[in-house]
Amino acid sequence: FRSRVYMQYAEDGCRWHRLLQPARHLGRDFPDVEFFCSLNHEPPDQGFDVYAMHGLLHWDTYKRVAAWKGRGKRFVWSVDDDFLTVPDSNPAKPLPEFANSYYLSRMAADLIVCSTPPLAATFPGFPTATAPNLLDLDYYALTGKPAPEPQPGHPLRILWAGSLTHSRDVMVAEPAVRHLLTAHPGKVEVIFLGQGPPAGLVRDFLHAGLRHLPGVQFAHYWPTLAAVRPHVVLAPLDRDEFNRSKSSLRILEGWALSAAVVATDWSEYGVIR
């Protein structure tokens, strides 16, 4: 007997690291389990023993969840954010109708798979497992080479990269970036990819050591990072409850680029010593 597991994928970073990347390896690691990973937004109602989904779900999904559980199937819910503590300033803060789905998923799930132990701790009394976000180093090896040592006349390249949900996080790095650009003109280049730099830095340093690259589609993320060839990757975090549950994925990305990483010593980001 082979268990059959359905995993619903969508084209974003969260599901890439938590569903598609694991699905590549689960068939080898668990030969008695058959995994299917699909972009289909209407999961099939027949033939699977377990249905796995990530993040906040649309209301219509719960009709199918109820039908699955009524036939003895299991529902696994994957999360990598503490939805109850998303700051008001974060554009990813759930709308009320989606925020309420958090409670439905929590109650319906036979297992809640969390990206970090601090996130799992926000579900006391519920069945949880901790599974970290997976990062495929092949994508970085295939898209570029590590940056060479800075040479005279060539600036040290410092990179921050992330989505448009990190305005409070990049503010943490503003004093240090301002100091570097002021103290070492022409010797340092600081690049923000995706989330723009703080307004004060833009006013004082844009095109004078500071660059902003607009966000790219997720499929182009790795080659864009590799093309920058950073010497240093910044990983600042605002010290709030929401970030306590964040994984160290940004640090791992910096290491995958063979860059030195400077990070806030906060929760999972404390992996650096």
PDB file of C-alpha atoms in Angstrom:
ATOM      1  CA  PHE A   1       0.000   0.000   0.000  1.00  0.00           C
ATOM      2  CA  ARG A   2       1.332   3.436  -0.970  1.00  0.00           C
ATOM      3  CA  SER A   3      -0.038   6.629   0.553  1.00  0.00           C
ATOM      4  CA  ARG A   4      -0.846   9.319  -1.998  1.00  0.00           C
ATOM      5  CA  VAL A   5      -0.296  12.969  -1.047  1.00  0.00           C
ATOM      6  CA  TYR A   6      -1.553  15.985  -2.995  1.00  0.00           C
ATOM      7  CA  MET A   7       0.360  19.285  -2.525  1.00  0.00           C
ATOM      8  CA  GLN A   8      -1.129  22.468  -3.992  1.00  0.00           C
ATOM      9  CA  TYR A   9       1.522  24.791  -5.392  1.00  0.00           C
ATOM     10  CA  ALA A  10       1.335  28.461  -6.429  1.00  0.00           C
ATOM     11  CA  GLU A  11       3.964  30.613  -8.094  1.00  0.00           C
ATOM     12  CA  ASP A  12       5.405  32.382  -5.075  1.00  0.00           C
ATOM     13  CA  GLY A  13       8.415  32.023  -2.827  1.00  0.00           C
ATOM     14  CA  CYS A  14       6.575  30.558   0.156  1.00  0.00           C
ATOM     15  CA  ARG A  15       5.153  27.594  -1.710  1.00  0.00           C
ATOM     16  CA  TRP A  16       8.371  27.124  -3.678  1.00  0.00           C
ATOM     17  CA  HIS A  17      10.416  26.606  -0.521  1.00  0.00           C
ATOM     18  CA  ARG A  18       7.746  24.697   1.416  1.00  0.00           C
ATOM     19  CA  LEU A  19       5.968  22.557  -1.188  1.00  0.00           C
ATOM     20  CA  LEU A  20       7.759  22.294  -4.520  1.00  0.00           C
ATOM     21  CA  GLN A  21      11.282  21.933  -3.141  1.00  0.00           C
ATOM     22  CA  PRO A  22      10.288  19.196  -0.647  1.00  0.00           C
ATOM     23  CA  ALA A  23       8.321  17.396  -3.368  1.00  0.00           C
ATOM     24  CA  ARG A  24      11.532  17.039  -5.399  1.00  0.00           C
ATOM     25  CA  HIS A  25      13.148  14.972  -2.667  1.00  0.00           C
ATOM     26  CA  LEU A  26      10.289  13.262  -0.847  1.00  0.00           C
ATOM     27  CA  GLY A  27       9.910  10.568  -3.491  1.00  0.00           C
ATOM     28  CA  ARG A  28      13.480   9.453  -2.851  1.00  0.00           C
ATOM     29  CA  ASP A  29      13.399   9.851   0.920  1.00  0.00           C
ATOM     30  CA  PHE A  30       9.979   8.221   1.385  1.00  0.00           C
ATOM     31  CA  PRO A  31       9.574   5.583  -1.355  1.00  0.00           C
ATOM     32  CA  ASP A  32       6.352   4.283   0.198  1.00  0.00           C
ATOM     33  CA  VAL A  33       4.614   7.636  -0.333  1.00  0.00           C
ATOM     34  CA  GLU A  34       3.496   8.949  -3.712  1.00  0.00           C
ATOM     35  CA  PHE A  35       3.575  12.765  -3.982  1.00  0.00           C
ATOM     36  CA  PHE A  36       1.805  15.003  -6.470  1.00  0.00           C
ATOM     37  CA  CYS A  37       2.472  18.738  -6.657  1.00  0.00           C
ATOM     38  CA  SER A  38       0.192  20.804  -8.901  1.00  0.00           C
ATOM     39  CA  LEU A  39      -0.733  24.377  -9.804  1.00  0.00           C
ATOM     40  CA  ASN A  40      -4.353  23.260 -10.077  1.00  0.00           C
ATOM     41  CA  HIS A  41      -6.535  25.546  -7.945  1.00  0.00           C
ATOM     42  CA  GLU A  42      -9.297  22.957  -7.895  1.00  0.00           C
ATOM     43  CA  PRO A  43      -7.675  19.982  -6.119  1.00  0.00           C
ATOM     44  CA  PRO A  44      -9.103  16.631  -7.163  1.00  0.00           C
ATOM     45  CA  ASP A  45     -11.483  15.156  -4.620  1.00  0.00           C
ATOM     46  CA  GLN A  46     -10.643  11.531  -5.304  1.00  0.00           C
ATOM     47  CA  GLY A  47      -7.638   9.277  -5.077  1.00  0.00           C
ATOM     48  CA  PHE A  48      -5.516  10.962  -2.410  1.00  0.00           C
ATOM     49  CA  ASP A  49      -5.022  10.137   1.249  1.00  0.00           C
ATOM     50  CA  VAL A  50      -3.556  13.494   2.319  1.00  0.00           C
ATOM     51  CA  TYR A  51      -4.134  17.025   1.010  1.00  0.00           C
ATOM     52  CA  ALA A  52      -1.453  19.604   1.846  1.00  0.00           C
ATOM     53  CA  MET A  53      -1.907  23.348   1.385  1.00  0.00           C
ATOM     54  CA  HIS A  54       0.025  26.433   2.408  1.00  0.00           C
ATOM     55  CA  GLY A  55      -0.966  29.794   3.842  1.00  0.00           C
ATOM     56  CA  LEU A  56      -4.357  31.404   4.290  1.00  0.00           C
ATOM     57  CA  LEU A  57      -7.014  29.649   2.249  1.00  0.00           C
ATOM     58  CA  HIS A  58     -10.013  30.993   0.384  1.00  0.00           C
ATOM     59  CA  TRP A  59     -13.426  30.283   1.884  1.00  0.00           C
ATOM     60  CA  ASP A  60     -14.416  27.963  -0.958  1.00  0.00           C
ATOM     61  CA  THR A  61     -11.505  25.687  -0.102  1.00  0.00           C
ATOM     62  CA  TYR A  62     -13.071  24.697   3.203  1.00  0.00           C
ATOM     63  CA  LYS A  63     -15.988  23.025   1.440  1.00  0.00           C
ATOM     64  CA  ARG A  64     -13.464  20.654  -0.119  1.00  0.00           C
ATOM     65  CA  VAL A  65     -11.572  20.265   3.163  1.00  0.00           C
ATOM     66  CA  ALA A  66     -14.830  19.244   4.864  1.00  0.00           C
ATOM     67  CA  ALA A  67     -15.565  16.770   2.060  1.00  0.00           C
ATOM     68  CA  TRP A  68     -12.076  15.256   2.318  1.00  0.00           C
ATOM     69  CA  LYS A  69     -12.277  14.850   6.075  1.00  0.00           C
ATOM     70  CA  GLY A  70     -15.783  13.415   5.765  1.00  0.00           C
ATOM     71  CA  ARG A  71     -14.271  10.604   3.679  1.00  0.00           C
ATOM     72  CA  GLY A  72     -11.521   9.984   6.225  1.00  0.00           C
ATOM     73  CA  LYS A  73      -8.802  11.926   4.381  1.00  0.00           C
ATOM     74  CA  ARG A  74      -6.220  14.060   6.175  1.00  0.00           C
ATOM     75  CA  PHE A  75      -5.582  17.769   5.785  1.00  0.00           C
ATOM     76  CA  VAL A  76      -2.066  19.161   6.340  1.00  0.00           C
ATOM     77  CA  TRP A  77      -1.657  22.925   6.666  1.00  0.00           C
ATOM     78  CA  SER A  78       1.725  24.561   6.019  1.00  0.00           C
ATOM     79  CA  VAL A  79       2.559  27.986   7.501  1.00  0.00           C
ATOM     80  CA  ASP A  80       5.658  30.175   7.520  1.00  0.00           C
ATOM     81  CA  ASP A  81       4.177  33.355   9.039  1.00  0.00           C
ATOM     82  CA  ASP A  82       2.521  34.201  12.337  1.00  0.00           C
ATOM     83  CA  PHE A  83      -0.665  35.656  10.867  1.00  0.00           C
ATOM     84  CA  LEU A  84      -1.829  37.008  14.232  1.00  0.00           C
ATOM     85  CA  THR A  85       1.087  39.433  14.614  1.00  0.00           C
ATOM     86  CA  VAL A  86       1.559  40.872  11.090  1.00  0.00           C
ATOM     87  CA  PRO A  87       2.270  44.618  11.570  1.00  0.00           C
ATOM     88  CA  ASP A  88      -0.305  47.060  10.206  1.00  0.00           C
ATOM     89  CA  SER A  89       2.457  48.590   8.065  1.00  0.00           C
ATOM     90  CA  ASN A  90       3.024  45.295   6.232  1.00  0.00           C
ATOM     91  CA  PRO A  91       1.056  45.124   2.940  1.00  0.00           C
ATOM     92  CA  ALA A  92       0.873  41.351   3.468  1.00  0.00           C
ATOM     93  CA  LYS A  93      -1.345  41.816   6.527  1.00  0.00           C
ATOM     94  CA  PRO A  94      -4.400  39.623   5.871  1.00  0.00           C
ATOM     95  CA  LEU A  95      -7.747  41.224   5.132  1.00  0.00           C
ATOM     96  CA  PRO A  96     -10.338  40.408   7.817  1.00  0.00           C
ATOM     97  CA  GLU A  97     -12.096  37.799   5.680  1.00  0.00           C
ATOM     98  CA  PHE A  98      -8.810  35.943   5.168  1.00  0.00           C
ATOM     99  CA  ALA A  99      -7.593  36.479   8.722  1.00  0.00           C
ATOM    100  CA  ASN A 100     -10.612  34.533   9.958  1.00  0.00           C
ATOM    101  CA  SER A 101      -9.644  31.587   7.784  1.00  0.00           C
ATOM    102  CA  TYR A 102      -6.591  31.186  10.037  1.00  0.00           C
ATOM    103  CA  TYR A 103      -8.834  29.837  12.771  1.00  0.00           C
ATOM    104  CA  LEU A 104     -10.663  27.469  10.418  1.00  0.00           C
ATOM    105  CA  SER A 105      -7.403  26.020   9.131  1.00  0.00           C
ATOM    106  CA  ARG A 106      -6.030  25.643  12.625  1.00  0.00           C
ATOM    107  CA  MET A 107      -9.078  23.691  13.730  1.00  0.00           C
ATOM    108  CA  ALA A 108      -9.415  21.579  10.571  1.00  0.00           C
ATOM    109  CA  ALA A 109      -5.758  20.580  10.168  1.00  0.00           C
ATOM    110  CA  ASP A 110      -4.689  17.097  11.183  1.00  0.00           C
ATOM    111  CA  LEU A 111      -1.143  18.482  11.218  1.00  0.00           C
ATOM    112  CA  ILE A 112       0.234  22.038  11.087  1.00  0.00           C
ATOM    113  CA  VAL A 113       3.696  22.117   9.489  1.00  0.00           C
ATOM    114  CA  CYS A 114       5.624  25.211  10.640  1.00  0.00           C
ATOM    115  CA  SER A 115       8.814  26.693   9.239  1.00  0.00           C
ATOM    116  CA  THR A 116      10.445  27.419  12.634  1.00  0.00           C
ATOM    117  CA  PRO A 117      10.150  26.272  16.258  1.00  0.00           C
ATOM    118  CA  PRO A 118       9.021  29.757  17.420  1.00  0.00           C
ATOM    119  CA  LEU A 119       6.185  29.607  14.882  1.00  0.00           C
ATOM    120  CA  ALA A 120       5.198  26.122  16.030  1.00  0.00           C
ATOM    121  CA  ALA A 121       5.063  27.481  19.593  1.00  0.00           C
ATOM    122  CA  THR A 122       2.234  29.828  18.552  1.00  0.00           C
ATOM    123  CA  PHE A 123      -0.046  26.780  18.148  1.00  0.00           C
ATOM    124  CA  PRO A 124      -0.177  25.364  21.714  1.00  0.00           C
ATOM    125  CA  GLY A 125      -2.418  22.349  21.964  1.00  0.00           C
ATOM    126  CA  PHE A 126      -2.503  21.743  18.213  1.00  0.00           C
ATOM    127  CA  PRO A 127      -0.619  18.967  16.366  1.00  0.00           C
ATOM    128  CA  THR A 128       2.471  20.573  14.831  1.00  0.00           C
ATOM    129  CA  ALA A 129       5.700  19.595  13.118  1.00  0.00           C
ATOM    130  CA  THR A 130       8.656  21.818  12.260  1.00  0.00           C
ATOM    131  CA  ALA A 131      10.001  21.611   8.703  1.00  0.00           C
ATOM    132  CA  PRO A 132      12.411  24.369   7.593  1.00  0.00           C
ATOM    133  CA  ASN A 133      12.169  26.166   4.280  1.00  0.00           C
ATOM    134  CA  LEU A 134      14.313  24.352   1.725  1.00  0.00           C
ATOM    135  CA  LEU A 135      16.836  26.117  -0.486  1.00  0.00           C
ATOM    136  CA  ASP A 136      18.204  24.454  -3.628  1.00  0.00           C
ATOM    137  CA  LEU A 137      21.840  25.462  -3.987  1.00  0.00           C
ATOM    138  CA  ASP A 138      21.893  24.298  -7.607  1.00  0.00           C
ATOM    139  CA  TYR A 139      19.984  27.413  -8.656  1.00  0.00           C
ATOM    140  CA  TYR A 140      22.733  29.626  -7.290  1.00  0.00           C
ATOM    141  CA  ALA A 141      25.579  27.518  -8.652  1.00  0.00           C
ATOM    142  CA  LEU A 142      24.064  27.560 -12.143  1.00  0.00           C
ATOM    143  CA  THR A 143      23.342  31.281 -12.316  1.00  0.00           C
ATOM    144  CA  GLY A 144      26.635  32.868 -11.350  1.00  0.00           C
ATOM    145  CA  LYS A 145      29.993  32.756  -9.651  1.00  0.00           C
ATOM    146  CA  PRO A 146      31.016  34.290  -6.326  1.00  0.00           C
ATOM    147  CA  ALA A 147      32.171  37.886  -6.507  1.00  0.00           C
ATOM    148  CA  PRO A 148      35.955  38.291  -6.666  1.00  0.00           C
ATOM    149  CA  GLU A 149      37.817  40.247  -4.019  1.00  0.00           C
ATOM    150  CA  PRO A 150      37.231  43.992  -4.481  1.00  0.00           C
ATOM    151  CA  GLN A 151      39.969  45.581  -6.548  1.00  0.00           C
ATOM    152  CA  PRO A 152      41.198  49.185  -6.432  1.00  0.00           C
ATOM    153  CA  GLY A 153      38.683  51.381  -8.205  1.00  0.00           C
ATOM    154  CA  HIS A 154      35.876  48.820  -7.856  1.00  0.00           C
ATOM    155  CA  PRO A 155      33.435  49.253  -4.980  1.00  0.00           C
ATOM    156  CA  LEU A 156      32.494  46.710  -2.349  1.00  0.00           C
ATOM    157  CA  ARG A 157      28.968  45.563  -3.280  1.00  0.00           C
ATOM    158  CA  ILE A 158      26.422  45.223  -0.493  1.00  0.00           C
ATOM    159  CA  LEU A 159      22.988  43.736  -1.262  1.00  0.00           C
ATOM    160  CA  TRP A 160      19.610  43.681   0.398  1.00  0.00           C
ATOM    161  CA  ALA A 161      16.986  41.591  -1.433  1.00  0.00           C
ATOM    162  CA  GLY A 162      13.384  40.881  -0.583  1.00  0.00           C
ATOM    163  CA  SER A 163       9.730  41.547  -1.330  1.00  0.00           C
ATOM    164  CA  LEU A 164       7.745  44.732  -0.798  1.00  0.00           C
ATOM    165  CA  THR A 165       6.823  43.749   2.770  1.00  0.00           C
ATOM    166  CA  HIS A 166      10.018  44.742   4.561  1.00  0.00           C
ATOM    167  CA  SER A 167       9.873  48.528   4.950  1.00  0.00           C
ATOM    168  CA  ARG A 168      10.341  48.289   8.728  1.00  0.00           C
ATOM    169  CA  ASP A 169      13.195  45.807   8.348  1.00  0.00           C
ATOM    170  CA  VAL A 170      15.263  47.910   5.952  1.00  0.00           C
ATOM    171  CA  MET A 171      14.863  50.898   8.295  1.00  0.00           C
ATOM    172  CA  VAL A 172      16.983  48.951  10.788  1.00  0.00           C
ATOM    173  CA  ALA A 173      19.942  49.094   8.392  1.00  0.00           C
ATOM    174  CA  GLU A 174      19.613  52.793   7.530  1.00  0.00           C
ATOM    175  CA  PRO A 175      22.143  54.189  10.069  1.00  0.00           C
ATOM    176  CA  ALA A 176      24.850  51.703   9.073  1.00  0.00           C
ATOM    177  CA  VAL A 177      24.281  52.182   5.341  1.00  0.00           C
ATOM    178  CA  ARG A 178      24.332  55.955   5.761  1.00  0.00           C
ATOM    179  CA  HIS A 179      27.627  55.738   7.671  1.00  0.00           C
ATOM    180  CA  LEU A 180      29.261  53.543   5.001  1.00  0.00           C
ATOM    181  CA  LEU A 181      28.197  55.742   2.094  1.00  0.00           C
ATOM    182  CA  THR A 182      29.312  58.895   3.931  1.00  0.00           C
ATOM    183  CA  ALA A 183      32.638  57.566   5.216  1.00  0.00           C
ATOM    184  CA  HIS A 184      33.680  55.685   2.067  1.00  0.00           C
ATOM    185  CA  PRO A 185      32.414  57.592  -0.998  1.00  0.00           C
ATOM    186  CA  GLY A 186      33.116  55.731  -4.222  1.00  0.00           C
ATOM    187  CA  LYS A 187      34.307  52.626  -2.389  1.00  0.00           C
ATOM    188  CA  VAL A 188      30.931  51.121  -1.417  1.00  0.00           C
ATOM    189  CA  GLU A 189      27.860  50.345  -3.527  1.00  0.00           C
ATOM    190  CA  VAL A 190      24.658  49.412  -1.693  1.00  0.00           C
ATOM    191  CA  ILE A 191      21.930  47.772  -3.770  1.00  0.00           C
ATOM    192  CA  PHE A 192      18.319  47.220  -2.699  1.00  0.00           C
ATOM    193  CA  LEU A 193      16.434  44.630  -4.750  1.00  0.00           C
ATOM    194  CA  GLY A 194      12.636  44.606  -4.427  1.00  0.00           C
ATOM    195  CA  GLN A 195      11.794  46.564  -1.289  1.00  0.00           C
ATOM    196  CA  GLY A 196      13.109  50.079  -1.790  1.00  0.00           C
ATOM    197  CA  PRO A 197      15.648  51.729   0.539  1.00  0.00           C
ATOM    198  CA  PRO A 198      14.455  54.170   3.219  1.00  0.00           C
ATOM    199  CA  ALA A 199      13.401  57.554   1.845  1.00  0.00           C
ATOM    200  CA  GLY A 200      16.228  59.396   3.587  1.00  0.00           C
ATOM    201  CA  LEU A 201      18.845  57.261   1.862  1.00  0.00           C
ATOM    202  CA  VAL A 202      17.173  57.768  -1.508  1.00  0.00           C
ATOM    203  CA  ARG A 203      17.186  61.534  -1.022  1.00  0.00           C
ATOM    204  CA  ASP A 204      20.853  61.721  -0.048  1.00  0.00           C
ATOM    205  CA  PHE A 205      22.584  58.876  -1.912  1.00  0.00           C
ATOM    206  CA  LEU A 206      20.596  57.651  -4.941  1.00  0.00           C
ATOM    207  CA  HIS A 207      23.090  57.160  -7.803  1.00  0.00           C
ATOM    208  CA  ALA A 208      25.827  58.234  -5.396  1.00  0.00           C
ATOM    209  CA  GLY A 209      26.607  54.779  -4.050  1.00  0.00           C
ATOM    210  CA  LEU A 210      22.984  53.683  -3.662  1.00  0.00           C
ATOM    211  CA  ARG A 211      20.971  51.717  -6.251  1.00  0.00           C
ATOM    212  CA  HIS A 212      17.456  50.326  -6.291  1.00  0.00           C
ATOM    213  CA  LEU A 213      16.542  47.398  -8.540  1.00  0.00           C
ATOM    214  CA  PRO A 214      12.793  46.771  -8.928  1.00  0.00           C
ATOM    215  CA  GLY A 215      11.383  43.439  -7.909  1.00  0.00           C
ATOM    216  CA  VAL A 216      11.288  40.645 -10.460  1.00  0.00           C
ATOM    217  CA  GLN A 217       9.051  37.654 -11.079  1.00  0.00           C
ATOM    218  CA  PHE A 218       9.958  34.774  -8.821  1.00  0.00           C
ATOM    219  CA  ALA A 219      11.370  32.694 -11.695  1.00  0.00           C
ATOM    220  CA  HIS A 220      13.946  35.434 -12.338  1.00  0.00           C
ATOM    221  CA  TYR A 221      14.916  35.946  -8.718  1.00  0.00           C
ATOM    222  CA  TRP A 222      18.035  33.731  -8.627  1.00  0.00           C
ATOM    223  CA  PRO A 223      19.704  34.950 -11.822  1.00  0.00           C
ATOM    224  CA  THR A 224      19.020  38.527 -10.717  1.00  0.00           C
ATOM    225  CA  LEU A 225      20.705  37.903  -7.371  1.00  0.00           C
ATOM    226  CA  ALA A 226      23.639  36.154  -9.015  1.00  0.00           C
ATOM    227  CA  ALA A 227      24.093  38.992 -11.522  1.00  0.00           C
ATOM    228  CA  VAL A 228      24.644  41.425  -8.641  1.00  0.00           C
ATOM    229  CA  ARG A 229      27.508  39.257  -7.328  1.00  0.00           C
ATOM    230  CA  PRO A 230      27.450  40.820  -3.853  1.00  0.00           C
ATOM    231  CA  HIS A 231      30.367  40.707  -1.455  1.00  0.00           C
ATOM    232  CA  VAL A 232      28.074  41.333   1.530  1.00  0.00           C
ATOM    233  CA  VAL A 233      24.384  40.520   2.043  1.00  0.00           C
ATOM    234  CA  LEU A 234      22.349  42.467   4.604  1.00  0.00           C
ATOM    235  CA  ALA A 235      19.707  40.709   6.696  1.00  0.00           C
ATOM    236  CA  PRO A 236      18.205  43.342   9.013  1.00  0.00           C
ATOM    237  CA  LEU A 237      15.115  42.563  11.070  1.00  0.00           C
ATOM    238  CA  ASP A 238      12.779  44.710  13.098  1.00  0.00           C
ATOM    239  CA  ARG A 239      12.640  43.148  16.567  1.00  0.00           C
ATOM    240  CA  ASP A 240       8.897  42.495  16.733  1.00  0.00           C
ATOM    241  CA  GLU A 241       6.779  39.444  17.469  1.00  0.00           C
ATOM    242  CA  PHE A 242       6.033  38.825  13.791  1.00  0.00           C
ATOM    243  CA  ASN A 243       9.733  38.491  12.955  1.00  0.00           C
ATOM    244  CA  ARG A 244      10.320  36.172  15.903  1.00  0.00           C
ATOM    245  CA  SER A 245       8.830  33.394  13.764  1.00  0.00           C
ATOM    246  CA  LYS A 246      10.793  34.199  10.593  1.00  0.00           C
ATOM    247  CA  SER A 247      13.139  31.580   9.149  1.00  0.00           C
ATOM    248  CA  SER A 248      16.787  32.291   8.355  1.00  0.00           C
ATOM    249  CA  LEU A 249      16.201  31.873   4.605  1.00  0.00           C
ATOM    250  CA  ARG A 250      17.684  35.280   3.735  1.00  0.00           C
ATOM    251  CA  ILE A 251      20.904  34.330   5.540  1.00  0.00           C
ATOM    252  CA  LEU A 252      21.077  31.018   3.683  1.00  0.00           C
ATOM    253  CA  GLU A 253      20.602  32.847   0.385  1.00  0.00           C
ATOM    254  CA  GLY A 254      23.545  35.109   1.211  1.00  0.00           C
ATOM    255  CA  TRP A 255      25.732  32.142   2.002  1.00  0.00           C
ATOM    256  CA  ALA A 256      24.594  30.429  -1.215  1.00  0.00           C
ATOM    257  CA  LEU A 257      25.931  33.481  -3.052  1.00  0.00           C
ATOM    258  CA  SER A 258      29.283  33.037  -1.224  1.00  0.00           C
ATOM    259  CA  ALA A 259      28.748  36.446   0.393  1.00  0.00           C
ATOM    260  CA  ALA A 260      29.394  37.511   3.954  1.00  0.00           C
ATOM    261  CA  VAL A 261      26.108  38.066   5.789  1.00  0.00           C
ATOM    262  CA  VAL A 262      25.428  40.821   8.321  1.00  0.00           C
ATOM    263  CA  ALA A 263      22.219  40.036  10.225  1.00  0.00           C
ATOM    264  CA  THR A 264      20.206  41.221  13.189  1.00  0.00           C
ATOM    265  CA  ASP A 265      20.698  38.863  16.124  1.00  0.00           C
ATOM    266  CA  TRP A 266      17.014  38.086  16.526  1.00  0.00           C
ATOM    267  CA  SER A 267      15.340  34.679  16.811  1.00  0.00           C
ATOM    268  CA  GLU A 268      16.249  32.371  13.874  1.00  0.00           C
ATOM    269  CA  TYR A 269      18.638  34.996  12.473  1.00  0.00           C
ATOM    270  CA  GLY A 270      20.870  34.219  15.444  1.00  0.00           C
ATOM    271  CA  VAL A 271      22.363  31.288  13.510  1.00  0.00           C
ATOM    272  CA  ILE A 272      25.315  33.588  12.720  1.00  0.00           C
ATOM    273  CA  ARG A 273      28.171  33.559  15.221  1.00  0.00           C
TER     274      ARG A 273
END
